[in-house]
Short mmCIF file of C-alpha atoms in Angstrom, two decimals:
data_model
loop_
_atom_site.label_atom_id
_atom_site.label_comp_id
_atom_site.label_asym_id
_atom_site.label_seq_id
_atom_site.Cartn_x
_atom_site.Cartn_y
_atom_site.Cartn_z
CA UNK A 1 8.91 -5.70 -19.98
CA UNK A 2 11.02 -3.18 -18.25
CA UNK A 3 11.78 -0.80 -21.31
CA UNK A 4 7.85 -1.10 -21.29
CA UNK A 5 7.43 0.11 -17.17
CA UNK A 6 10.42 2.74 -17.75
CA UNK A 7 7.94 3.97 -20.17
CA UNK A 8 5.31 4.26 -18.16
CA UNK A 9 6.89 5.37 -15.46
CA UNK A 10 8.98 7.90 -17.17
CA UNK A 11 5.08 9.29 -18.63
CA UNK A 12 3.77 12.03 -15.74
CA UNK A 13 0.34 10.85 -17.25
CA UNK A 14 0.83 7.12 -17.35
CA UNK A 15 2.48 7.37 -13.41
CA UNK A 16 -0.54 9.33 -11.73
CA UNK A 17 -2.92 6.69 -13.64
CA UNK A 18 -0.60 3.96 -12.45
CA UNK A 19 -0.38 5.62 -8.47
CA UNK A 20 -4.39 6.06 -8.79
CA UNK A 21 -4.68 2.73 -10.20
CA UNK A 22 -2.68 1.01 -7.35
CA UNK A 23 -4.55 2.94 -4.70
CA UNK A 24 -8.20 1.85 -6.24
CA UNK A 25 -6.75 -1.74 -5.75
CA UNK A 26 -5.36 -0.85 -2.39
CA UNK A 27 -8.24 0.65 -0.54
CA UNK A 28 -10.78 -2.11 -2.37
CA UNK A 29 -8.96 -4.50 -1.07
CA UNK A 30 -8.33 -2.95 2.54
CA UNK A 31 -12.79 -2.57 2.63
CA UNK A 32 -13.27 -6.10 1.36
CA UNK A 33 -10.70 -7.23 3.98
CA UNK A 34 -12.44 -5.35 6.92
CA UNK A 35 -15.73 -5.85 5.80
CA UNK A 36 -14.97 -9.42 6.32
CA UNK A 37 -13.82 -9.28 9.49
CA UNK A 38 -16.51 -7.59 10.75
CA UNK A 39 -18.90 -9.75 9.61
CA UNK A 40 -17.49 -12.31 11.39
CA UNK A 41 -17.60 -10.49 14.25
CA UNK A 42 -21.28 -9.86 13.87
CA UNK A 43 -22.00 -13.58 12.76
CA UNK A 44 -20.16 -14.69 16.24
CA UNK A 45 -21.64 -12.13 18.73
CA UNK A 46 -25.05 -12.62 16.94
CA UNK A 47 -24.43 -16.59 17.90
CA UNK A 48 -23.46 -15.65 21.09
CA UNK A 49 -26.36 -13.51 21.60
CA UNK A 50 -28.46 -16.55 20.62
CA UNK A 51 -26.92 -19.22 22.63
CA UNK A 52 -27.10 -17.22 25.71
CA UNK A 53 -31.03 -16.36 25.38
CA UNK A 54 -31.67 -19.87 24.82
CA UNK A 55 -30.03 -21.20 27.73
CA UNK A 56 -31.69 -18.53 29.89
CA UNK A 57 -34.77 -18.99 29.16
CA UNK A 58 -34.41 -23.11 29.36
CA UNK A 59 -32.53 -22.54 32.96
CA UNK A 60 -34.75 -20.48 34.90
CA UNK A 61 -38.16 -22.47 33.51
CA UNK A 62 -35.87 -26.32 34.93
CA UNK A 63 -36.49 -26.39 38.22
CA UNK A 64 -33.37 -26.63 40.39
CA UNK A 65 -34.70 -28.86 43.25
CA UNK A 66 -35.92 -31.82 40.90
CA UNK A 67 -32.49 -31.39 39.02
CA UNK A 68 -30.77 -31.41 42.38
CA UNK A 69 -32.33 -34.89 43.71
CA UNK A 70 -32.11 -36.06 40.59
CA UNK A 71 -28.40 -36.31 40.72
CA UNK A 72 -28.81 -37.44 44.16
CA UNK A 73 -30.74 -40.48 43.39
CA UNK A 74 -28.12 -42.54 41.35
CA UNK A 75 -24.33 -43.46 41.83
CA UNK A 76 -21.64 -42.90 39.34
CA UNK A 77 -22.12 -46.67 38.34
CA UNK A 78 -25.97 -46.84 37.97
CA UNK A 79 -26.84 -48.85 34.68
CA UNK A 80 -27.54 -46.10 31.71
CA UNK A 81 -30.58 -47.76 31.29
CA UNK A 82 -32.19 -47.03 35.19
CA UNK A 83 -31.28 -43.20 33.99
CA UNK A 84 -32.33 -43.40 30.47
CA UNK A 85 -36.43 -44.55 32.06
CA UNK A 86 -36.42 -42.11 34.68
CA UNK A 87 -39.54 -39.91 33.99
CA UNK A 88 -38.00 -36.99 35.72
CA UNK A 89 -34.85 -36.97 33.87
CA UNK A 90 -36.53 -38.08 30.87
CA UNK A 91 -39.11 -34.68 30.86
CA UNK A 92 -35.82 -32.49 31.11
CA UNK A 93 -33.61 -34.43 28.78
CA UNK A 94 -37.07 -34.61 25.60
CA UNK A 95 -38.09 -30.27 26.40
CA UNK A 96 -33.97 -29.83 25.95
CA UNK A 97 -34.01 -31.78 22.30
CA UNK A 98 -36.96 -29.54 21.30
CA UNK A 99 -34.98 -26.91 22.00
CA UNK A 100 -32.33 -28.15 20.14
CA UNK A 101 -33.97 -29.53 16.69
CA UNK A 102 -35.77 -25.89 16.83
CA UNK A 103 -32.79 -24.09 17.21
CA UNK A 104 -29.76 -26.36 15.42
CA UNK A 105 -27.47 -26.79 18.01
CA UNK A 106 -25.40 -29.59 19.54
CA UNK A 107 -26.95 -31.74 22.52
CA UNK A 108 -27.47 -29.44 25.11
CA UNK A 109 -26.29 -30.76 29.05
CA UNK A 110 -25.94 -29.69 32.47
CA UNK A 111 -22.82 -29.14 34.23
CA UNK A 112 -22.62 -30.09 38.49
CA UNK A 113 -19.91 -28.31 40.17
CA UNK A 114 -17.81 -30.52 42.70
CA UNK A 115 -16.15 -28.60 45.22
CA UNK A 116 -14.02 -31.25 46.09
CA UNK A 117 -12.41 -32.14 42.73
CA UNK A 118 -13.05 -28.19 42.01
CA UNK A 119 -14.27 -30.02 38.53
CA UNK A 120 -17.51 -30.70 37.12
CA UNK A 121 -19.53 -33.90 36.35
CA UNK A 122 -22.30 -34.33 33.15
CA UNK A 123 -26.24 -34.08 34.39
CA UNK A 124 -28.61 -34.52 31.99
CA UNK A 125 -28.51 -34.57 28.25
CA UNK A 126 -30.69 -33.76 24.95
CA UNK A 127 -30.05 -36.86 23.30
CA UNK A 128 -29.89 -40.54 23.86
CA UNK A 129 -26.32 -40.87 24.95
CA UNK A 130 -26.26 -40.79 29.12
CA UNK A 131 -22.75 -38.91 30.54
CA UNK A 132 -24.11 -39.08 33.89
CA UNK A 133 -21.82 -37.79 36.96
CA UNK A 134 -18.78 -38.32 33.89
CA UNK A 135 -16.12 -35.56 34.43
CA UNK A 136 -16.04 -33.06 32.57
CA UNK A 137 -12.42 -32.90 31.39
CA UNK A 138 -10.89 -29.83 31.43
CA UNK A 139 -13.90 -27.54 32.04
CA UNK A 140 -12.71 -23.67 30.37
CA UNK A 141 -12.14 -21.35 33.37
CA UNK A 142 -15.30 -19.17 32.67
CA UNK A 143 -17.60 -22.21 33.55
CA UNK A 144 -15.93 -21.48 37.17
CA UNK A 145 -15.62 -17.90 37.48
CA UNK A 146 -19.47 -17.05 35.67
CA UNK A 147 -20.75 -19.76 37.21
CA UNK A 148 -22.82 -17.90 39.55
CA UNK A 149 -24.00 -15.73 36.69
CA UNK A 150 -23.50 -17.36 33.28
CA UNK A 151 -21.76 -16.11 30.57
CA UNK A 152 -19.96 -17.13 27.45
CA UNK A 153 -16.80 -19.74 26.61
CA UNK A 154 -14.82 -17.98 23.36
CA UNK A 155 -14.39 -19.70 20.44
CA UNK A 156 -12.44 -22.49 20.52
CA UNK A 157 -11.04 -25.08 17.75
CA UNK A 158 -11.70 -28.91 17.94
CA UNK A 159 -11.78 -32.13 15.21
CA UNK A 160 -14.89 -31.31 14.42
CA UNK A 161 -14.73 -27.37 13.73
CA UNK A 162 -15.23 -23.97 15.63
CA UNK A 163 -17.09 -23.98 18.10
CA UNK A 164 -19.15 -21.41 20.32
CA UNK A 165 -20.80 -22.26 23.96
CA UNK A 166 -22.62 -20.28 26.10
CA UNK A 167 -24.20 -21.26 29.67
CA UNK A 168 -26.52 -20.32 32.62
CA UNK A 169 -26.73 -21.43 36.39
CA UNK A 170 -29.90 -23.23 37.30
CA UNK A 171 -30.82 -22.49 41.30
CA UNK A 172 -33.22 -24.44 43.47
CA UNK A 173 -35.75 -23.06 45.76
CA UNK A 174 -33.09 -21.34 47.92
CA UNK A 175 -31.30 -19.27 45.41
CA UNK A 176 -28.33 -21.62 45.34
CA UNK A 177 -26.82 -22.74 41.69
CA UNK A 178 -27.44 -26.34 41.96
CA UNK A 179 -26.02 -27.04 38.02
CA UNK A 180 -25.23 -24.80 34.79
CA UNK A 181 -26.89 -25.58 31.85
CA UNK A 182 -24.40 -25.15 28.58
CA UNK A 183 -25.32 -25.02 24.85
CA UNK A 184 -22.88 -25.44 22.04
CA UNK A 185 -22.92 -24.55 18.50
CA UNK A 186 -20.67 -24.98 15.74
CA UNK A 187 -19.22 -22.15 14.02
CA UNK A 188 -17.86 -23.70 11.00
CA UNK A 189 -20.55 -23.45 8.76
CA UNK A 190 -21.50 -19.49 10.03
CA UNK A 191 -17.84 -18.72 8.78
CA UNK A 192 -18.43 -20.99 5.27
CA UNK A 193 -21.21 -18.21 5.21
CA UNK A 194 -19.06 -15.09 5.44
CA UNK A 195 -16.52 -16.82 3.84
CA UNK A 196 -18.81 -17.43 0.44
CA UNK A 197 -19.63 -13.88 1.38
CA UNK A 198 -16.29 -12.63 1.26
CA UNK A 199 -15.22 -14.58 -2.10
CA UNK A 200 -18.43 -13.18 -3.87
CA UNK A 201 -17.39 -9.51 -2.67
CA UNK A 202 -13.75 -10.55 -3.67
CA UNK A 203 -14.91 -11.71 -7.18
CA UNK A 204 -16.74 -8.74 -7.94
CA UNK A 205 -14.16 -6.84 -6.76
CA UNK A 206 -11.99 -7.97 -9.00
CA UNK A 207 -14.10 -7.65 -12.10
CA UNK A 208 -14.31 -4.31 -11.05
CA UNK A 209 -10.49 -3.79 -11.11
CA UNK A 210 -10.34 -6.05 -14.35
CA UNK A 211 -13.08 -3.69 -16.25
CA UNK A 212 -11.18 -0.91 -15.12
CA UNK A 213 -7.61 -1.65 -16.07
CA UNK A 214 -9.30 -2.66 -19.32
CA UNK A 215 -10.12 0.64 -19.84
CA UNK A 216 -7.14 2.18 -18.24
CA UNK A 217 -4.87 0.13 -20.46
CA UNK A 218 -5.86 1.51 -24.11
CA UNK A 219 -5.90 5.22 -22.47
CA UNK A 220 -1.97 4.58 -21.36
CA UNK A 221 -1.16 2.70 -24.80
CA UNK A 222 -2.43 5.99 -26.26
CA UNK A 223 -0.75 8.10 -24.18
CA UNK A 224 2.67 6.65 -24.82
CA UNK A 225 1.91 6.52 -28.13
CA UNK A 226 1.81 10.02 -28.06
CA UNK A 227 4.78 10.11 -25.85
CA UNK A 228 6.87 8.01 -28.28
CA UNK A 229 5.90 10.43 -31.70
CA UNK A 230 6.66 13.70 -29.21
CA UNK A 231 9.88 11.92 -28.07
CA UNK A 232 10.92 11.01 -31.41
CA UNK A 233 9.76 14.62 -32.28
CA UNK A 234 12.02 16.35 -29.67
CA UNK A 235 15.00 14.04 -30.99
CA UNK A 236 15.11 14.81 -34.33
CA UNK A 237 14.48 18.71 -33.34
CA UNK A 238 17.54 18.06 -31.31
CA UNK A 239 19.62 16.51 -33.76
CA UNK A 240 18.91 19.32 -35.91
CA UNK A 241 19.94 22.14 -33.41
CA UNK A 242 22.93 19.73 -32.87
CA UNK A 243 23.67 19.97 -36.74
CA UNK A 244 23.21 23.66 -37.18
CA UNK A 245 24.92 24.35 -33.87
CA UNK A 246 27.76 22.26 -35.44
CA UNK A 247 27.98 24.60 -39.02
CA UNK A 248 27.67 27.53 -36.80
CA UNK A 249 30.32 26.88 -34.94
CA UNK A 250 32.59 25.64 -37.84
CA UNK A 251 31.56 29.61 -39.12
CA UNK A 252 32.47 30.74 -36.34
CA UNK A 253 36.21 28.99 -35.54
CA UNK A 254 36.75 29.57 -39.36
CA UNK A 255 35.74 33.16 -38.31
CA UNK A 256 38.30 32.81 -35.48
CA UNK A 257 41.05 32.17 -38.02
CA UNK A 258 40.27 34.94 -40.22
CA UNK A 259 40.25 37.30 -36.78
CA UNK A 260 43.75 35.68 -35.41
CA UNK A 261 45.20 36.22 -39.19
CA UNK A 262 44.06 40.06 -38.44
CA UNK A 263 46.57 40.71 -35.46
CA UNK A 264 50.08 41.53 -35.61
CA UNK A 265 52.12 38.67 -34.83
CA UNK A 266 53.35 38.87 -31.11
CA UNK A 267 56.91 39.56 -32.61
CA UNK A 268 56.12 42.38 -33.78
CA UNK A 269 55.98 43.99 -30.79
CA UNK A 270 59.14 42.91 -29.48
CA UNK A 271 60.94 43.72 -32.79
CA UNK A 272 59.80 47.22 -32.01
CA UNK A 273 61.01 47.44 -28.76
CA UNK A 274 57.72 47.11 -26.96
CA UNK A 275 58.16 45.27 -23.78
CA UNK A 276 55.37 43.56 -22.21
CA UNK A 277 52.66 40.93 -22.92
CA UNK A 278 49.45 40.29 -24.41
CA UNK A 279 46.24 38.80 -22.82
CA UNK A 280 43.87 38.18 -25.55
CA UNK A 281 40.97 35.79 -24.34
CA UNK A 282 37.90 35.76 -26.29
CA UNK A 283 34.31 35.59 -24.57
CA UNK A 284 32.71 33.36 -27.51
CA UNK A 285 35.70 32.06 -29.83
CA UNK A 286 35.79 35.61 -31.57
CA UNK A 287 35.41 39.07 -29.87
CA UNK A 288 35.60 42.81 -30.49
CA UNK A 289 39.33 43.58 -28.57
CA UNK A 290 42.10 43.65 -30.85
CA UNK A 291 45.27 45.16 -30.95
CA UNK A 292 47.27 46.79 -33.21
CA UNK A 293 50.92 48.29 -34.68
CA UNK A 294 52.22 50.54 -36.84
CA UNK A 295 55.85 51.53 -38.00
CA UNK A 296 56.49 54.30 -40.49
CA UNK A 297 59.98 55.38 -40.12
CA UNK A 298 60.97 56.63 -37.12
CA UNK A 299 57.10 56.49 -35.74
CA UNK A 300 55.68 53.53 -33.91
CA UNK A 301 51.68 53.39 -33.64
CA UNK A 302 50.20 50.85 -31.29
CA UNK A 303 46.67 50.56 -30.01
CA UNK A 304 44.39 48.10 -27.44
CA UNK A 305 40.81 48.60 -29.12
CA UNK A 306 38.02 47.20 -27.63
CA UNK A 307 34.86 47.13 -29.99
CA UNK A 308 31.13 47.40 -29.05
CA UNK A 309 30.24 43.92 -29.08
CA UNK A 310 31.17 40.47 -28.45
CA UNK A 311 30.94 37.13 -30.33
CA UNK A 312 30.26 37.63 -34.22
CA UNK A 313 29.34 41.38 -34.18
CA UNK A 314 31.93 42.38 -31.87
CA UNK A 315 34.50 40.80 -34.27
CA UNK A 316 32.88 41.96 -37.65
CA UNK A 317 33.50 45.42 -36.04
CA UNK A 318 36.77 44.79 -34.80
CA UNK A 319 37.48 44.15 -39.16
CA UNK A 320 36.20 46.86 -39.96
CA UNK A 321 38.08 48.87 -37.20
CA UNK A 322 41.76 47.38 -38.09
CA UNK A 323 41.13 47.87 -41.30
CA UNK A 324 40.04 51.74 -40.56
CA UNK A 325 43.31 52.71 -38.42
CA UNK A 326 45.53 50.50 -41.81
CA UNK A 327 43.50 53.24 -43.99
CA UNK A 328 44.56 56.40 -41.67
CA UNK A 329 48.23 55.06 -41.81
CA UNK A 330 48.84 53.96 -44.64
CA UNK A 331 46.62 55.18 -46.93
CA UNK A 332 45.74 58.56 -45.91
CA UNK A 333 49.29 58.88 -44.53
CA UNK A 334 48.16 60.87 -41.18
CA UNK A 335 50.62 60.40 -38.08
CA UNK A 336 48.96 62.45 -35.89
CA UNK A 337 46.92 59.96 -33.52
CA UNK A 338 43.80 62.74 -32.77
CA UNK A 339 43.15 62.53 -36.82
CA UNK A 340 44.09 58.99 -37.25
CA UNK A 341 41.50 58.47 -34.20
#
């Protein structure tokens, strides 16, 4: 697995694919993500947008002065039953469960502010079940700061799911807000909605990516494959520089030899009363400087010859010129060094 990802790493082809790839998968995923967000967004605010007509238009059209005798006409311990036949709170209580079979929502109730308890009690109710002057235990702090005006309670989490509420005052005859009237809805099955939403997107998504790799992937197998026969290509071009570089050098420190075998012995040059030293340092192995000496009798013939040249050339010439000045010497017998040059 990792020789397999050095591979396709260590492919310029294969690694832009791969960086493309990624990114594809990145910025899918970073859409689908933020696409789901925002719908949930617009599922909540559209809720919100519902709730809050609805209980606007049921609040103005109750009439605040019937609602506020109403919940001056019984006691906190008044049977459920004397409430439950009262025609007045009956009217309310049936035109708010029309509302609320029409529209899907959770009973609807009003809310009675007490200023002494700075809480609120239960009014009337869409359904059967009678909460009458029951506190309402801990009422959100919006109910109290919008109660003048209505407004919305966020989202909040219960047992039974997410939850979204929204509520408007009801005023008598006087202007004053005599109760609030609050609808709930759950949210739980708006977010199943995006949710399914969201996993369809997701799924597609994915066969997208899928599709795509499974077209990506015989590309790259190609691609290295063609890597792999050019890198095995390359190596065994390599190994055979390496192998003629090897003979040519062998020629060449052979060559060395037959150059070094050339030159006078260093002694010579002492046993002729020369006194100094010699710096002979080749550029590459063999070169075109040489020295040479000659005695014939009372005559000693030295020279420092530098040949045009260097490497192989330089010391083919350098040969050819120790051999020349050996010819002038010894052959040709001339001692004087113009002529012998």
């Amino acid at each position: 697995m990792s020789s397999l990802i050095n591979r396709i790493l260590g492919n310029l082809a294969t690694r832009m694919m791969l960086i493309i790839y990624v990114c594809i998968i990145f910025i899918t995923t970073f859409f689908i993500v933020f696409s789901y967000f925002n719908a949930l967004a617009l599922q909540e605010q559209r809720q919100y947008d519902k709730l809050t007509a609805i209980v606007t238009s049921m609040a103005v059209n109750i009439d605040g002065d019937e609602h506020e005798n109403l919940m001056a006409c019984y006691g906190v311990n008044t049977h459920e039953d004397t409430i439950k036949n009262d025609p007045l709170y009956n009217a309310i209580s049936s035109r708010l469960q029309i509302v609320v079979e029409e529209n899907d929502l959770s009973p609807m109730y009003t809310l009675v502010y007490n200023k002494e308890t700075d809480g609120f009690v239960y009014g009337i109710r869409s359904d059967d079940f009678v909460d009458y002057k029951n506190s309402y235990k801990q009422p959100p702090n919006e109910l109290r700061e919008k109660m003048e005006t209505g407004g919305v309670i966020p989202m909040y989490e219960s047992e039974n799911g997410s939850w979204l509420s929204s509520f408007y005052p009801i005023k008598n005859s006087k202007g004053e807000v005599v109760a609030v009237l609050e609808a709930d809805i759950e949210f739980s099955k708006f977010k199943t909605l995006v949710n399914d939403r969201f996993f369809k997107e997701l799924l597609i998504a994915l066969g997208v990516i899928i599709v795509l790799a499974l077209f990506l992937i015989p590309y790259a197998r190609k691609v290295l494959n063609a890597d792999e026969v050019q890198r095995k290509l390359t190596l065994s071009q390599k190994l055979l520089i390496e192998s003629k570089n090897r003979d040519i050098m062998d020629s060449i420190r052979y060559a060395l030899k037959i150059q070094t075998a050339m030159l006078p012995p260093k002694s010579s040059f002492k046993d002729n009363g020369v006194d100094g030293f010699i710096l002979h340092q080749a550029k590459d192995v063999v070169a075109g400087d040489f020295y040479w000496i000659e005695r014939h009798g009372d005559e000693l013939f030295f020279a420092v010859a530098d040949c045009t040249g260097h490497g192989v050339p330089g010391a083919i010439l350098s040969l050819l010129c120790s051999n020349a000045l050996n010819r002038a010497v010894d052959v040709m017998q001339l001692r004087d060094t113009g002529e012998i040059l």
